[in-house]
Coordinates of C-alpha atoms and ligand atoms in Angstrom, one line a residue:
X11 CA 5.7 27.0 -27.7
X12 CA 2.7 29.2 -27.9
X13 CA 1.0 27.6 -30.9
X14 CA -2.7 27.7 -31.6
X15 CA -5.3 26.4 -29.2
X16 CA -8.6 25.6 -30.8
X17 CA -10.5 26.6 -27.7
X18 CA -12.4 29.8 -28.6
X19 CA -11.4 32.5 -26.0
X20 CA -14.2 34.9 -27.1
X21 CA -16.8 32.2 -26.7
X22 CA -15.6 31.4 -23.2
X23 CA -15.7 35.1 -22.3
X24 CA -19.3 35.2 -23.7
X25 CA -20.4 32.2 -21.6
X26 CA -18.6 33.1 -18.4
X27 CA -20.8 34.0 -15.4
X28 CA -18.0 34.6 -12.8
X29 CA -16.5 37.6 -11.1
X30 CA -12.9 36.2 -10.8
X31 CA -12.3 32.6 -12.0
X32 CA -11.5 32.7 -15.7
X33 CA -11.6 36.5 -16.0
X34 CA -7.9 36.5 -16.7
X35 CA -7.5 33.7 -19.3
X36 CA -4.5 32.5 -21.2
X37 CA -4.7 29.8 -23.9
X38 CA -1.6 28.0 -25.0
X39 CA -1.0 25.5 -27.7
X40 CA 1.3 22.7 -26.6
X41 CA 3.2 23.3 -23.3
X42 CA 5.0 21.1 -20.9
X43 CA 2.5 21.4 -18.0
X44 CA -0.2 24.0 -17.4
X45 CA 0.6 23.8 -13.7
X46 CA 4.2 24.8 -14.4
X47 CA 3.0 27.7 -16.6
X48 CA 0.4 28.7 -13.9
X49 CA 3.0 28.6 -11.1
X50 CA 5.2 30.9 -13.1
X51 CA 2.3 33.2 -13.8
X52 CA 1.4 33.2 -10.1
X53 CA 5.0 34.1 -9.2
X54 CA 4.8 36.9 -11.7
X55 CA 1.6 38.3 -10.1
X56 CA -1.4 36.5 -11.8
X57 CA -4.7 37.7 -10.2
X58 CA -6.9 35.4 -8.1
X59 CA -8.9 33.2 -10.5
X60 CA -6.5 33.5 -13.4
X61 CA -6.9 30.4 -15.7
X62 CA -4.5 28.9 -18.1
X63 CA -5.6 26.2 -20.7
X64 CA -3.3 24.3 -23.0
X65 CA -4.3 22.4 -26.1
X66 CA -1.9 19.6 -25.2
X67 CA 0.9 18.9 -22.7
X68 CA 4.3 17.3 -23.3
X69 CA 5.0 16.7 -19.6
X70 CA 1.6 16.8 -17.9
X71 CA 2.1 15.9 -14.2
X72 CA -0.1 13.7 -12.0
X73 CA -0.1 12.9 -8.4
X74 CA 2.6 10.7 -6.9
X75 CA 5.1 11.7 -9.6
X76 CA 3.0 10.2 -12.4
X77 CA 2.5 11.6 -15.9
X78 CA -0.8 12.7 -17.2
X79 CA -1.7 11.5 -20.7
X80 CA -2.2 14.8 -22.6
X81 CA -2.8 14.5 -26.4
X82 CA -3.7 17.7 -28.2
X83 CA -7.1 18.8 -29.5
X84 CA -9.6 16.7 -27.5
X85 CA -9.4 17.1 -23.7
X86 CA -9.0 19.8 -21.1
X87 CA -5.7 20.8 -19.4
X88 CA -6.6 23.6 -17.1
X89 CA -4.8 25.3 -14.2
X90 CA -6.1 28.1 -12.1
X91 CA -4.4 30.4 -9.7
X92 CA -6.4 30.8 -6.5
X93 CA -5.4 33.3 -3.8
X94 CA -7.7 32.5 -0.9
X95 CA -7.4 34.4 2.3
X96 CA -6.4 31.2 4.1
X97 CA -3.4 30.0 6.0
X98 CA -1.5 27.0 4.5
X99 CA -3.0 24.8 7.2
X100 CA -6.5 25.8 6.0
X101 CA -5.7 25.3 2.3
X102 CA -6.0 21.5 1.8
X103 CA -9.8 21.6 1.3
X104 CA -9.2 23.5 -2.0
X105 CA -8.5 20.1 -3.5
X106 CA -12.1 19.1 -2.5
X107 CA -13.3 22.4 -4.0
X108 CA -11.8 21.4 -7.3
X109 CA -13.1 17.8 -7.1
X110 CA -16.7 18.9 -6.4
X111 CA -16.5 21.6 -9.1
X112 CA -15.4 19.1 -11.7
X113 CA -18.0 16.5 -10.5
X114 CA -20.8 19.0 -10.7
X115 CA -19.6 20.2 -14.1
X116 CA -19.4 16.6 -15.4
X117 CA -23.0 16.0 -14.1
X118 CA -24.2 19.1 -15.9
X119 CA -22.9 17.5 -19.1
X120 CA -24.9 14.3 -18.6
X121 CA -22.5 12.1 -16.6
X122 CA -22.9 10.4 -13.2
X123 CA -19.5 11.0 -11.6
X124 CA -18.0 9.1 -8.7
X125 CA -15.2 10.7 -6.7
X126 CA -12.6 8.2 -5.6
X127 CA -10.3 9.5 -2.8
X128 CA -8.3 11.5 -2.8
X129 CA -9.4 13.2 -6.0
X130 CA -10.0 11.0 -9.0
X131 CA -13.2 11.5 -11.0
X132 CA -14.5 8.2 -12.2
X133 CA -17.2 7.5 -14.8
X134 CA -18.4 3.9 -15.1
X135 CA -15.6 2.9 -12.8
X136 CA -12.8 4.4 -15.0
X137 CA -10.8 7.6 -14.5
X138 CA -11.9 10.6 -16.5
X139 CA -10.4 13.5 -14.6
X140 CA -7.6 14.2 -12.1
X141 CA -6.5 17.1 -9.9
X142 CA -3.1 18.3 -8.8
X143 CA -2.9 21.2 -6.4
X144 CA 0.4 23.0 -5.7
X145 CA 0.9 25.6 -3.0
X146 CA 3.0 28.7 -3.1
X147 CA 3.7 29.7 0.5
X148 CA 4.9 33.1 1.7
X149 CA 7.9 33.3 4.0
X150 CA 7.1 33.5 7.7
X151 CA 5.6 35.3 9.5
X152 CA 3.0 35.6 6.7
X153 CA -0.3 33.9 7.7
X154 CA -1.8 33.6 4.3
X155 CA -0.9 31.4 1.3
X156 CA 0.5 33.3 -1.6
X157 CA -1.3 31.2 -4.1
X158 CA -2.6 27.7 -4.8
X159 CA -2.4 26.4 -8.4
X160 CA -5.2 24.0 -9.0
X161 CA -4.5 21.8 -12.0
X162 CA -7.4 19.9 -13.6
X163 CA -7.1 17.4 -16.4
X164 CA -10.4 16.1 -17.9
X165 CA -10.8 13.6 -20.6
X166 CA -13.5 15.3 -22.6
X167 CA -13.5 13.9 -26.1
X168 CA -10.8 11.3 -26.2
X169 CA -11.8 8.0 -27.7
X170 CA -8.6 6.0 -27.6
X171 CA -6.0 5.6 -24.8
X172 CA -2.5 4.1 -24.7
X173 CA -2.4 0.4 -23.9
X174 CA -1.5 0.9 -20.2
X175 CA -4.6 3.1 -19.7
X176 CA -7.0 1.3 -22.0
X177 CA -8.8 -0.6 -19.2
X178 CA -8.6 2.2 -16.6
X179 CA -9.4 5.5 -18.4
X180 CA -12.5 6.9 -20.1
X181 CA -13.9 10.2 -21.3
X182 CA -17.1 12.2 -20.9
X183 CA -17.8 11.7 -24.6
X184 CA -17.4 7.9 -24.3
X185 CA -19.8 7.6 -21.4
X186 CA -22.4 10.2 -22.5
X187 CA -22.3 9.4 -26.3
X188 CA -22.1 13.1 -27.1
X189 CA -19.2 15.4 -28.1
X190 CA -18.4 17.8 -25.2
X191 CA -18.4 21.5 -26.0
X192 CA -15.0 22.6 -24.5
X193 CA -15.9 26.3 -24.1
X194 CA -19.2 25.5 -22.4
X195 CA -17.4 23.0 -20.1
X196 CA -14.8 25.6 -19.2
X197 CA -17.4 28.2 -18.4
X198 CA -19.3 25.9 -16.1
X199 CA -16.2 24.7 -14.4
X200 CA -15.1 28.2 -13.7
X201 CA -18.5 29.0 -12.3
X202 CA -18.5 26.0 -10.0
X203 CA -14.9 26.6 -8.9
X204 CA -15.7 30.2 -7.9
X205 CA -18.9 29.2 -6.1
X206 CA -17.1 26.5 -4.0
X207 CA -14.0 28.6 -3.4
X208 CA -16.2 31.4 -2.0
X209 CA -18.2 29.0 0.1
X210 CA -15.0 27.5 1.6
X211 CA -13.8 31.0 2.5
X212 CA -17.1 32.1 3.9
X213 CA -18.2 28.9 5.8
X214 CA -15.2 26.7 6.3
X215 CA -14.7 23.2 5.0
X216 CA -17.9 21.4 6.2
X217 CA -20.1 22.3 3.2
X218 CA -17.6 21.2 0.6
X219 CA -16.7 18.1 2.6
X220 CA -20.4 17.2 2.6
X221 CA -20.7 17.8 -1.1
X222 CA -17.7 15.7 -1.8
X223 CA -19.1 12.8 0.2
X224 CA -22.3 13.0 -1.9
X225 CA -20.2 12.0 -4.9
X226 CA -18.1 9.3 -3.2
X227 CA -19.5 5.8 -3.7
X228 CA -16.7 4.0 -1.8
X229 CA -17.6 5.7 1.5
X230 CA -19.0 3.1 3.9
X231 CA -17.4 0.2 1.9
X232 CA -14.5 -2.1 2.5
X233 CA -11.4 -0.7 0.9
X234 CA -7.6 -1.0 0.9
X235 CA -5.2 1.9 0.6
X236 CA -1.6 1.5 -0.6
X237 CA 0.3 4.4 0.8
X238 CA 3.7 3.4 -0.6
X239 CA 4.9 1.9 2.7
X240 CA 2.0 -0.4 3.6
X241 CA -1.4 -1.6 2.6
X242 CA -4.2 -0.5 4.9
X243 CA -7.5 -2.4 4.8
X244 CA -10.7 -1.6 6.5
X245 CA -13.9 0.4 6.0
X246 CA -13.7 3.9 4.4
X247 CA -15.7 5.5 7.2
X248 CA -15.5 9.2 6.5
X249 CA -13.6 12.1 5.1
X250 CA -12.3 14.7 7.5
X251 CA -12.0 18.5 7.0
X252 CA -8.5 18.2 5.7
X253 CA -9.4 15.7 3.1
X254 CA -7.9 12.8 5.0
X255 CA -9.7 9.4 4.6
X256 CA -10.8 7.8 7.9
X257 CA -10.3 4.0 7.6
X258 CA -11.7 1.8 10.4
X259 CA -9.5 -1.4 10.6
X260 CA -11.0 -4.7 11.5
X261 CA -9.4 -4.3 15.0
X262 CA -11.5 -1.2 15.5
X263 CA -8.6 1.3 15.2
X264 CA -9.5 4.4 13.1
X265 CA -6.7 5.6 10.9
X266 CA -6.3 9.0 9.2
X267 CA -4.8 8.4 5.7
X268 CA -3.4 11.4 3.9
X269 CA -2.1 9.9 0.7
X270 CA -2.2 6.7 -1.3
X271 CA -4.0 4.7 -3.9
X272 CA -7.5 3.5 -2.9
X273 CA -9.0 0.3 -4.2
X274 CA -12.3 -1.4 -3.4
X275 CA -12.2 -4.6 -1.3
X276 CA -10.8 -6.9 -0.3
X277 CA -13.9 -8.6 -1.8
Ligands
BTN322 C1 -3.8 12.9 -11.0 O1 -4.9 12.3 -11.0 O2 -2.7 12.2 -10.8 C2 -3.7 14.4 -11.2 C3 -3.7 14.7 -12.7 C4 -3.7 16.2 -12.9 C5 -3.5 16.5 -14.4 C6 -3.7 18.0 -14.7 S1 -3.7 18.3 -16.4 C7 -3.6 20.0 -16.1 C8 -2.6 20.2 -15.0 N1 -1.3 20.3 -15.5 C9 -0.5 19.3 -15.1 O3 0.6 19.1 -15.4 N2 -1.2 18.5 -14.3 C10 -2.6 19.0 -14.1

């Protein structure tokens, strides 16, 4: 299972400007899911900021039980183990930390990212990155989370997608017209993750919520959200500190939406 990964570990180490995120680094060839590997590493004592990257995934996992298209050699499949001094109730903004970190990294590589709630990174209206956070709790009465595994998939250099994704997915290379340096991308991503993690711990969720809103083009627009049970339509008014979307319905009622699939419109 641990075949070669053509990401250069020594180059990442040379480029890294962090204290914790990426300092412990494991590169795998093909694995099932970097989140599964990182959860196992977290249970075995991985330090805060440990990062695991695979060249490809055979069972990459997305939100809502979906799979994540993970061909080898061209993209980034990245999971980090964060151990913030936060209670499980205060942990949800870590997903916003990850989204803002990925968006800032994509911007540093020449793209103009749009964050679509809850955490899709879009380029030119198509999905280029997704985030899957998984929490390891401690048994009560512990007040702090044990770890949160933040899984990030970024289409860096992919040029072709399976038919079912062809009209919905893109990559950084496709939109910028330039091949993306994976090691440099990883080093910048680690740096932005560390900066926003530390900011969340020091100052609470308001700064990262504000940064997230700065990337979110659908805020203030008419939207619909399919939460699996019903379709909610209204105006995407705001994002709250837990990452819930606040949707104002036509009848004036403000709904907090915690999960679902967001679409623009009805137009
Ligand atoms: C989504 O948008 O549905 C979330 C996709 C998350 C994919 C990444 S790839 C690295 C990590 N390992 C996984 O199995 N999933 C996440």
